[in-house]
Short mmCIF file of C-alpha atoms in Angstrom, two decimals:
data_model
loop_
_atom_site.label_atom_id
_atom_site.label_comp_id
_atom_site.label_asym_id
_atom_site.label_seq_id
_atom_site.Cartn_x
_atom_site.Cartn_y
_atom_site.Cartn_z
CA MET A 1 124.78 -11.48 0.45
CA TRP A 2 128.62 -10.40 0.01
CA ALA A 3 127.74 -7.59 -2.21
CA LYS A 4 126.01 -5.79 0.74
CA THR A 5 129.38 -5.29 2.32
CA VAL A 6 131.44 -2.23 1.55
CA THR A 7 134.18 -4.52 -0.14
CA GLY A 8 131.40 -6.16 -2.01
CA ASN A 9 129.89 -2.96 -3.20
CA PHE A 10 133.53 -1.61 -4.48
CA ALA A 11 133.80 -4.83 -6.23
CA LYS A 12 130.40 -4.34 -7.89
CA VAL A 13 130.97 -0.80 -8.94
CA ILE A 14 134.60 -1.65 -10.14
CA HIS A 15 133.04 -4.37 -12.25
CA GLY A 16 130.11 -2.41 -13.43
CA LEU A 17 131.41 0.91 -14.39
CA ASN A 18 131.78 1.33 -18.17
CA ALA A 19 132.82 4.00 -20.72
CA ASN A 20 129.26 5.42 -20.93
CA HIS A 21 129.73 6.55 -17.35
CA LEU A 22 132.52 8.91 -18.20
CA THR A 23 131.55 12.38 -18.44
CA ASP A 24 133.11 15.03 -20.66
CA GLN A 25 134.66 16.92 -17.87
CA VAL A 26 136.10 13.78 -16.25
CA ILE A 27 137.61 12.68 -19.59
CA GLN A 28 138.98 16.36 -20.14
CA ARG A 29 140.57 16.47 -16.62
CA SER A 30 141.87 12.90 -16.94
CA LYS A 31 143.66 13.61 -20.10
CA ARG A 32 145.43 16.71 -18.62
CA MET A 33 146.40 14.35 -15.82
CA ILE A 34 147.70 11.83 -18.21
CA LEU A 35 149.74 14.27 -20.36
CA ASP A 36 151.30 15.73 -17.21
CA THR A 37 152.18 12.52 -15.72
CA LEU A 38 153.75 11.25 -18.80
CA GLY A 39 155.89 14.36 -18.89
CA VAL A 40 156.97 14.07 -15.37
CA GLY A 41 157.55 10.45 -15.79
CA LEU A 42 159.86 10.91 -18.89
CA LEU A 43 161.79 13.50 -17.10
CA GLY A 44 162.21 11.33 -14.12
CA THR A 45 163.73 8.76 -16.16
CA SER A 46 166.95 10.85 -16.06
CA THR A 47 167.26 10.56 -12.43
CA GLU A 48 169.59 8.50 -10.27
CA VAL A 49 167.06 6.61 -8.39
CA CYS A 50 165.17 5.64 -11.46
CA HIS A 51 168.40 4.40 -13.01
CA LYS A 52 169.15 2.15 -9.92
CA VAL A 53 165.60 0.53 -10.14
CA ALA A 54 165.82 0.07 -13.85
CA GLN A 55 169.35 -1.79 -13.45
CA TYR A 56 167.72 -3.90 -10.41
CA SER A 57 164.85 -4.70 -12.54
CA LYS A 58 166.77 -5.92 -15.64
CA ILE A 59 167.70 -9.15 -13.78
CA TYR A 60 164.12 -10.16 -14.42
CA SER A 61 163.07 -11.78 -17.81
CA SER A 62 159.74 -12.73 -19.47
CA ASP A 63 157.96 -13.61 -22.71
CA LEU A 64 155.68 -10.73 -21.93
CA SER A 65 157.42 -7.33 -22.04
CA SER A 66 156.26 -3.56 -21.83
CA THR A 67 157.96 -0.18 -22.54
CA ILE A 68 160.15 1.61 -20.27
CA TRP A 69 159.36 5.20 -20.95
CA GLY A 70 162.29 7.10 -22.71
CA HIS A 71 164.03 3.81 -23.70
CA LEU A 72 163.95 2.06 -26.90
CA ASP A 73 166.94 -0.42 -26.01
CA PHE A 74 165.21 -2.60 -23.39
CA ARG A 75 161.91 -3.59 -22.10
CA LEU A 76 160.84 -5.45 -18.81
CA PRO A 77 157.90 -7.66 -17.63
CA PRO A 78 154.88 -5.47 -17.06
CA VAL A 79 155.01 -5.60 -13.24
CA TYR A 80 158.77 -4.17 -13.52
CA ALA A 81 157.79 -1.85 -16.22
CA ALA A 82 155.17 -0.45 -14.02
CA PHE A 83 157.53 -0.24 -10.97
CA VAL A 84 160.33 1.66 -12.94
CA ASN A 85 158.05 3.95 -14.71
CA GLY A 86 156.12 4.69 -11.39
CA VAL A 87 159.26 5.50 -9.64
CA ALA A 88 160.37 7.78 -12.49
CA VAL A 89 156.87 9.76 -12.22
CA HIS A 90 157.50 10.43 -8.48
CA SER A 91 161.32 10.49 -8.57
CA MET A 92 161.33 14.45 -8.63
CA ASP A 93 158.01 15.09 -6.61
CA PHE A 94 156.78 16.67 -9.76
CA ASP A 95 153.35 14.65 -10.23
CA ASP A 96 149.87 15.60 -9.72
CA THR A 97 148.21 16.06 -6.12
CA TRP A 98 144.70 15.63 -4.91
CA HIS A 99 142.53 16.45 -1.97
CA PRO A 100 142.24 14.73 0.23
CA ALA A 101 145.88 14.21 -0.02
CA THR A 102 147.71 11.73 -2.32
CA HIS A 103 149.38 11.66 -5.85
CA PRO A 104 146.87 10.04 -7.74
CA SER A 105 148.10 9.42 -11.33
CA GLY A 106 151.60 8.00 -10.81
CA ALA A 107 150.21 4.81 -9.07
CA VAL A 108 147.63 3.97 -11.81
CA LEU A 109 148.98 5.13 -15.12
CA PRO A 110 152.22 3.29 -15.28
CA ALA A 111 150.44 0.02 -14.35
CA VAL A 112 147.65 0.36 -16.95
CA ILE A 113 149.76 1.14 -19.73
CA ALA A 114 152.25 -1.60 -18.95
CA LEU A 115 149.42 -3.97 -18.55
CA SER A 116 147.95 -2.97 -21.83
CA GLU A 117 151.03 -4.07 -23.77
CA ALA A 118 150.91 -7.33 -22.23
CA PHE A 119 147.69 -8.49 -23.69
CA PRO A 120 147.56 -11.18 -26.63
CA GLN A 121 147.69 -9.72 -30.12
CA LYS A 122 143.93 -10.87 -30.42
CA LYS A 123 142.84 -8.57 -27.54
CA LYS A 124 143.70 -4.99 -28.37
CA ILE A 125 143.20 -2.28 -25.40
CA SER A 126 141.56 0.83 -26.84
CA GLY A 127 142.21 4.38 -25.66
CA LEU A 128 138.68 4.31 -24.16
CA ASP A 129 139.49 1.07 -22.29
CA LEU A 130 142.60 2.93 -20.86
CA LEU A 131 140.84 5.81 -20.02
CA LEU A 132 138.05 3.98 -18.23
CA ALA A 133 140.70 1.80 -16.28
CA PHE A 134 142.68 4.97 -15.25
CA ASN A 135 139.47 6.69 -13.89
CA VAL A 136 138.38 3.65 -12.06
CA GLY A 137 141.86 3.59 -10.34
CA ILE A 138 141.50 7.36 -9.46
CA GLU A 139 137.98 6.86 -8.19
CA VAL A 140 138.97 4.19 -5.92
CA GLN A 141 141.63 5.99 -4.39
CA GLY A 142 139.49 9.10 -3.89
CA ARG A 143 136.56 7.25 -2.16
CA LEU A 144 138.90 5.33 0.28
CA LEU A 145 140.26 8.84 1.24
CA HIS A 146 137.01 10.12 1.81
CA PHE A 147 136.62 7.50 4.41
CA SER A 148 138.78 9.44 6.79
CA ARG A 149 138.59 12.90 7.99
CA GLU A 150 142.36 12.34 9.05
CA ALA A 151 143.04 11.90 5.30
CA ARG A 152 141.97 15.42 4.58
CA ASN A 153 144.98 16.90 6.11
CA ILE A 154 148.65 16.52 5.09
CA PRO A 155 149.38 13.14 6.39
CA ARG A 156 151.47 12.34 9.34
CA ARG A 157 152.01 8.45 9.35
CA PHE A 158 151.71 6.74 6.17
CA HIS A 159 152.56 8.03 2.50
CA PRO A 160 149.09 8.20 0.88
CA PRO A 161 150.08 6.70 -2.58
CA ALA A 162 151.40 3.62 -0.70
CA VAL A 163 148.19 3.16 0.70
CA VAL A 164 145.39 4.12 -1.57
CA GLY A 165 147.49 4.29 -4.67
CA THR A 166 148.14 0.57 -4.30
CA MET A 167 144.45 -0.04 -4.04
CA GLY A 168 143.70 2.04 -7.19
CA SER A 169 146.20 0.67 -9.18
CA ALA A 170 144.67 -2.91 -8.40
CA ALA A 171 141.36 -1.62 -9.27
CA ALA A 172 142.49 -0.23 -12.50
CA CYS A 173 144.10 -3.47 -13.52
CA ALA A 174 141.17 -5.41 -12.43
CA LYS A 175 139.17 -3.41 -14.78
CA LEU A 176 141.47 -3.64 -17.80
CA LEU A 177 141.67 -7.39 -17.08
CA ALA A 178 137.93 -7.53 -16.97
CA LEU A 179 137.95 -9.51 -13.62
CA ASP A 180 134.56 -10.55 -12.26
CA GLN A 181 133.19 -9.28 -9.06
CA GLN A 182 134.71 -12.11 -7.00
CA GLU A 183 138.21 -11.63 -8.52
CA CYS A 184 137.73 -7.77 -7.94
CA LYS A 185 137.47 -8.43 -4.34
CA ASN A 186 140.36 -10.56 -4.15
CA ALA A 187 142.43 -8.05 -6.14
CA LEU A 188 141.55 -5.55 -3.50
CA ALA A 189 142.34 -7.92 -0.68
CA ILE A 190 145.72 -8.83 -2.24
CA ALA A 191 146.56 -5.20 -2.73
CA ALA A 192 145.67 -4.31 0.90
CA SER A 193 148.58 -6.47 2.07
CA TYR A 194 150.99 -4.78 -0.22
CA ALA A 195 149.81 -1.56 0.90
CA GLY A 196 151.63 1.14 3.28
CA ALA A 197 154.85 3.02 3.55
CA PRO A 198 155.86 5.32 6.41
CA LEU A 199 156.34 8.93 6.04
CA ALA A 200 159.70 8.78 7.70
CA ASN A 201 161.13 7.92 4.25
CA ALA A 202 160.13 11.29 2.69
CA ALA A 203 162.64 13.52 1.28
CA THR A 204 164.89 10.51 0.67
CA GLN A 205 165.52 8.46 -2.48
CA ILE A 206 163.12 5.82 -0.94
CA LYS A 207 159.95 8.10 -1.35
CA PRO A 208 159.71 7.51 -5.23
CA LEU A 209 159.65 3.73 -4.69
CA HIS A 210 156.24 4.15 -2.82
CA VAL A 211 154.56 5.29 -5.94
CA GLY A 212 156.64 2.57 -8.09
CA ASN A 213 155.52 -0.06 -5.67
CA ALA A 214 152.09 1.12 -5.73
CA ALA A 215 151.87 0.65 -9.48
CA LYS A 216 153.75 -2.71 -9.49
CA HIS A 217 151.85 -4.13 -6.66
CA GLY A 218 148.43 -3.11 -7.91
CA LEU A 219 149.20 -4.80 -11.31
CA GLU A 220 150.70 -7.89 -9.54
CA ALA A 221 147.49 -8.06 -7.17
CA ALA A 222 145.04 -8.03 -10.04
CA CYS A 223 147.08 -10.61 -11.93
CA LEU A 224 147.28 -12.95 -8.88
CA ALA A 225 143.40 -12.52 -8.28
CA LEU A 226 143.14 -13.45 -12.13
CA GLN A 227 144.92 -16.69 -11.19
CA GLY A 228 142.50 -17.41 -8.41
CA LEU A 229 144.41 -16.29 -5.24
CA GLN A 230 142.00 -15.50 -2.65
CA GLY A 231 142.04 -12.80 0.26
CA ASN A 232 139.60 -11.43 2.84
CA LYS A 233 136.30 -10.75 1.27
CA GLN A 234 135.51 -7.68 3.53
CA ILE A 235 138.89 -6.15 3.32
CA LEU A 236 137.51 -2.57 2.98
CA ASP A 237 134.93 -3.22 5.88
CA GLU A 238 137.10 -4.07 8.66
CA GLU A 239 139.27 -2.24 11.01
CA SER A 240 141.98 -4.61 10.80
CA GLY A 241 141.74 -4.26 6.89
CA MET A 242 142.01 -0.84 5.26
CA GLY A 243 140.94 0.60 8.67
CA ALA A 244 144.55 -0.31 9.82
CA PHE A 245 145.73 2.85 8.00
CA TYR A 246 143.38 5.33 9.49
CA THR A 247 142.29 5.94 13.10
CA ASP A 248 138.89 7.39 12.05
CA TYR A 249 138.01 5.05 9.09
CA ASN A 250 134.43 4.98 8.28
CA PRO A 251 133.75 3.16 5.13
CA GLN A 252 130.63 3.91 3.09
CA THR A 253 128.96 2.36 -0.08
CA LEU A 254 129.46 3.84 -3.31
CA PRO A 255 126.85 5.66 -5.18
CA THR A 256 124.54 3.69 -7.73
CA LEU A 257 125.97 3.23 -11.27
CA GLN A 258 123.09 5.04 -12.77
CA SER A 259 124.56 8.65 -13.80
CA TYR A 260 127.65 7.78 -11.70
CA PRO A 261 129.16 10.86 -9.63
CA TRP A 262 132.78 10.71 -10.22
CA LEU A 263 135.00 12.37 -7.60
CA LEU A 264 137.09 13.87 -10.50
CA GLU A 265 134.01 15.44 -11.74
CA GLN A 266 133.66 17.21 -8.47
CA GLN A 267 137.39 17.79 -7.69
CA ASP A 268 140.14 18.56 -10.10
CA VAL A 269 143.74 17.94 -9.16
CA ALA A 270 146.61 20.39 -8.62
CA ILE A 271 149.37 20.36 -11.42
CA LYS A 272 152.80 21.46 -10.19
CA ARG A 273 154.91 23.98 -11.95
CA PHE A 274 158.14 22.79 -10.22
CA PRO A 275 159.20 19.63 -8.78
CA ALA A 276 158.50 19.86 -4.99
CA HIS A 277 156.14 19.01 -2.23
CA LEU A 278 152.94 20.70 -2.90
CA ALA A 279 152.76 22.87 0.16
CA THR A 280 156.01 24.59 -1.02
CA HIS A 281 154.13 25.87 -3.92
CA TRP A 282 152.15 28.53 -1.70
CA VAL A 283 155.47 29.49 -0.41
CA ALA A 284 157.05 30.01 -3.79
CA ASP A 285 154.19 32.19 -5.06
CA ALA A 286 154.24 34.25 -1.84
CA ALA A 287 158.06 34.61 -1.89
CA SER A 288 158.20 35.50 -5.52
CA SER A 289 155.80 38.33 -4.99
CA VAL A 290 157.87 39.77 -1.98
CA ARG A 291 160.87 39.56 -4.24
CA ARG A 292 159.03 41.86 -7.07
CA LYS A 293 158.73 44.41 -4.24
CA LEU A 294 162.22 44.04 -3.03
CA VAL A 295 163.92 44.31 -6.57
CA GLN A 296 165.31 48.08 -6.96
CA SER A 297 165.63 47.60 -10.62
CA SER A 298 164.75 45.36 -13.30
CA GLU A 299 167.71 42.85 -12.19
CA ASN A 300 168.90 43.53 -8.71
CA LEU A 301 167.63 42.12 -5.61
CA THR A 302 167.99 44.00 -2.17
CA PRO A 303 171.44 43.24 -0.99
CA LEU A 304 171.34 40.15 1.46
CA ASP A 305 173.18 42.13 4.09
CA LYS A 306 170.29 44.51 4.14
CA ILE A 307 167.91 41.68 4.98
CA GLY A 308 167.39 41.13 8.77
CA LYS A 309 165.17 38.08 8.87
CA VAL A 310 162.76 36.15 6.75
CA ILE A 311 159.48 34.92 8.48
CA LEU A 312 157.43 32.20 6.80
CA LYS A 313 153.73 31.61 8.22
CA VAL A 314 152.94 28.28 7.22
CA PRO A 315 151.05 25.16 8.71
CA GLU A 316 152.95 22.75 11.04
CA VAL A 317 154.11 20.04 8.69
CA ARG A 318 157.21 18.62 10.17
CA TYR A 319 158.55 16.62 7.19
CA VAL A 320 158.52 19.98 5.07
CA ASN A 321 160.25 21.85 7.91
CA ARG A 322 163.88 21.52 6.77
CA PRO A 323 166.07 24.58 7.76
CA SER A 324 169.24 23.42 6.07
CA PRO A 325 168.47 20.71 3.30
CA ALA A 326 171.47 18.89 2.10
CA SER A 327 170.30 17.00 -0.89
CA GLU A 328 167.78 17.55 -3.59
CA HIS A 329 165.18 15.42 -2.01
CA GLU A 330 165.39 17.33 1.31
CA ALA A 331 165.22 20.72 -0.58
CA ARG A 332 162.00 19.39 -2.41
CA HIS A 333 160.59 19.01 1.20
CA SER A 334 161.74 22.37 2.71
CA PHE A 335 159.74 25.37 3.04
CA GLN A 336 162.78 27.35 3.93
CA PHE A 337 164.71 26.51 0.70
CA VAL A 338 161.77 27.00 -1.63
CA ALA A 339 161.17 30.37 0.03
CA CYS A 340 164.76 31.42 -0.16
CA SER A 341 165.17 30.33 -3.76
CA ALA A 342 162.29 32.08 -4.87
CA LEU A 343 163.51 35.28 -3.14
CA LEU A 344 166.88 35.01 -4.80
CA ASP A 345 165.56 34.02 -8.27
CA GLY A 346 162.03 35.33 -8.57
CA SER A 347 160.72 31.78 -9.61
CA MET A 348 161.16 28.04 -9.18
CA SER A 349 162.22 25.47 -11.77
CA VAL A 350 163.71 22.15 -12.09
CA GLN A 351 167.16 23.54 -12.09
CA SER A 352 166.34 25.00 -8.73
CA PHE A 353 167.20 21.69 -6.96
CA ALA A 354 170.67 21.22 -8.94
CA SER A 355 173.46 20.74 -6.40
CA LYS A 356 175.07 23.90 -7.44
CA ASN A 357 171.98 25.87 -6.43
CA ILE A 358 171.22 24.06 -3.26
CA HIS A 359 174.81 24.93 -2.00
CA ARG A 360 175.34 28.32 -3.28
CA PRO A 361 176.62 30.70 -0.51
CA ALA A 362 173.76 33.36 -1.12
CA LEU A 363 171.13 30.73 -0.31
CA ARG A 364 172.81 29.22 2.69
CA GLU A 365 173.22 32.93 3.94
CA LEU A 366 169.49 33.58 3.64
CA LEU A 367 168.59 30.24 4.99
CA CYS A 368 170.30 31.26 8.29
CA LYS A 369 168.03 34.26 8.46
CA THR A 370 164.76 32.31 7.81
CA GLN A 371 162.33 31.27 10.53
CA LEU A 372 158.96 29.40 10.59
CA GLU A 373 155.81 30.53 12.34
CA HIS A 374 152.58 28.39 12.57
CA PRO A 375 149.46 30.35 13.01
CA PRO A 376 146.59 28.60 14.77
CA ASP A 377 144.30 29.12 11.81
CA ASN A 378 146.79 28.01 9.29
CA THR A 379 145.63 24.27 9.07
CA PRO A 380 147.64 21.50 7.43
CA SER A 381 145.11 20.77 4.57
CA PHE A 382 145.87 21.16 0.90
CA ASP A 383 142.39 22.78 0.51
CA SER A 384 142.70 25.52 3.13
CA LEU A 385 146.38 26.38 3.98
CA TYR A 386 148.04 29.53 3.06
CA CYS A 387 151.58 30.97 3.18
CA GLU A 388 152.57 34.47 4.26
CA VAL A 389 156.28 35.62 3.67
CA SER A 390 157.70 38.75 5.38
CA VAL A 391 161.13 40.00 4.73
CA THR A 392 162.46 42.52 7.55
CA LEU A 393 165.10 44.75 6.42
CA GLN A 394 167.70 46.14 8.57
CA ASP A 395 166.31 49.35 8.56
CA GLY A 396 163.07 48.06 10.19
CA ASN A 397 160.98 48.17 6.98
CA THR A 398 159.00 44.87 6.39
CA ILE A 399 157.83 43.49 3.02
CA THR A 400 154.94 40.99 3.13
CA ASP A 401 152.75 38.93 0.81
CA ARG A 402 150.28 36.10 1.18
CA CYS A 403 149.35 33.29 -1.06
CA THR A 404 146.04 31.44 -0.59
CA THR A 405 145.84 29.72 -3.94
CA PHE A 406 148.98 29.14 -6.07
CA TYR A 407 148.73 28.92 -10.05
CA GLY A 408 148.37 24.99 -10.57
CA HIS A 409 146.10 24.48 -7.52
CA TRP A 410 142.68 22.97 -8.37
CA ARG A 411 140.93 26.31 -7.64
CA LYS A 412 143.27 27.88 -10.28
CA PRO A 413 144.19 25.16 -12.71
CA LEU A 414 146.97 25.68 -15.27
CA LYS A 415 145.96 26.85 -18.63
CA LYS A 416 146.35 24.28 -21.68
CA GLU A 417 149.17 26.19 -23.14
CA ASP A 418 151.13 26.10 -19.79
CA LEU A 419 150.24 22.31 -19.17
CA GLU A 420 151.82 21.55 -22.67
CA GLU A 421 154.78 23.82 -22.19
CA LYS A 422 155.56 22.00 -18.79
CA PHE A 423 155.28 18.59 -20.83
CA GLN A 424 157.39 19.75 -23.54
CA SER A 425 160.02 21.05 -21.24
CA ASN A 426 160.08 17.93 -19.24
CA VAL A 427 160.40 15.85 -22.41
CA LEU A 428 162.91 17.92 -24.40
CA GLY A 429 166.05 15.75 -24.61
CA ILE A 430 164.36 12.73 -23.54
CA LEU A 431 162.33 11.81 -26.66
CA PRO A 432 162.64 13.10 -30.15
CA THR A 433 160.18 15.89 -31.35
CA GLU A 434 157.96 13.65 -33.39
CA ALA A 435 157.59 11.26 -30.43
CA MET A 436 156.59 14.13 -28.08
CA GLU A 437 154.19 15.54 -30.38
CA GLY A 438 152.82 12.04 -31.05
CA ILE A 439 152.13 11.68 -27.37
CA ILE A 440 150.24 15.04 -27.09
CA GLU A 441 148.18 14.16 -29.99
CA THR A 442 147.40 10.68 -28.81
CA VAL A 443 146.40 11.84 -25.42
CA TYR A 444 144.25 14.51 -26.77
CA ASN A 445 142.42 12.04 -28.93
CA LEU A 446 142.54 9.04 -26.55
CA GLU A 447 138.97 8.12 -26.69
CA LYS A 448 139.21 7.64 -30.42
CA VAL A 449 142.32 5.53 -30.28
CA GLU A 450 141.62 1.80 -31.29
CA ASP A 451 144.90 0.45 -30.07
CA CYS A 452 146.54 2.26 -27.20
CA SER A 453 149.82 0.54 -27.84
CA VAL A 454 150.37 3.54 -30.05
CA LEU A 455 150.94 5.53 -26.82
CA SER A 456 153.82 2.94 -25.74
CA THR A 457 155.36 3.41 -29.34
CA PHE A 458 155.77 7.09 -28.70
CA LEU A 459 156.99 6.65 -25.04
CA SER A 460 159.69 4.49 -26.24
CA GLY A 461 160.86 7.32 -28.44
CA GLN A 462 159.91 5.91 -31.72
CA SER A 463 158.07 8.31 -34.27
CA ALA A 464 154.60 7.90 -36.08
CA ARG A 465 156.64 6.15 -38.98
CA ALA A 466 156.85 3.08 -36.59
CA LEU A 467 153.26 2.78 -36.59
CA PRO A 468 151.25 0.50 -38.89
CA LYS A 469 149.31 2.89 -41.22
CA LYS A 470 146.00 1.64 -39.56
CA LEU A 471 147.15 3.05 -36.38
CA ARG A 472 147.90 6.51 -37.74
CA PHE A 473 145.11 8.78 -36.91
CA PHE A 474 146.88 11.90 -37.25
#
């Protein structure tokens, strides 16, 4: 009888999905997501917040251990490896974004990679096993978000990865652990009690912990369910369950397993070209276009004393309205900062958020001339928002441009070569070239990999020479 509930239905689908359900498009899109997430996670290992949580997590020891990405010198128990690597993925707000809004990969991939290393030697996890678990985790997040119209807009109360990401991580790990339907329900119930983080911590060092905790808590929920821990069997059905996070929560059963219609098949993700809140990417493209019109020669921008004001027409999103950001985290969540940086430099990059660039006098001068406007037709949804940048000169002339779809958005996805360039740029200096190339080759051939521990070998910084010959497929 319990299978007729939404929670029971989810458990049945999580349990019943297998690799034959994966389509070529889902596999190809998820490979892109995996490669991008590994790159931004490896880059994030160099951040202060990642260093702090790594040091904190070192106090734990266990017979089981998993790789900390970019580190050959120490390992951690799986839940803490998932935590540290999850924090690394979101430490610069450089990870992928979906619609309805969440960061889907960072909550799931660190958990399934860490868990795959913890299996006994007799049970190897294949690349196809990893792909399936990853996609189950992505699917559960997407379905939960579609239970709420409120979730289709940029969030106001809870940071989505801390809510649906925790549930997706639990579902992915439940799949990898081969939990039965009853255990899957318990994993979801346990995860729901771990879920949730307020948006008030956006633009602080705490925000990356939301993704790290989602990965950690989802893995922990699945492991606790395997141990027999029990929770509410209708956690997805009840208003006091998952409904607690959304005022208009309306749960529905999932499609039948026959020719299962993956949401990732229907809706690609946005992959970022620079590390900042997704809404700022519209601003960057519009501002860069305006700059090209302002440039008087190949190198010189119109002098700042000739700029009277800068108007940004953007949706009303309070936590990305930061007129004078004081830190890299605030700058990543500032329409104003990204617009002014793009106007000054012509483009955005990782270096845009370095302290010397955040506090440069020219930027501060331009910020003082920048104002936001919120047109009523510009709704706060990643699927429909736009940005218009207007620069009015002292002589009265106005230069304007509008961006409705930036390069990297799901409607305008990155080309393969640009995705690889982003990955290589992120990993440069973190891993040796051989390990970097090994990750790319492994991810592109993941469905053929017999033992996905090869991926962890490369993530730790080792080369193909460290692999047993039977694992070298390239």
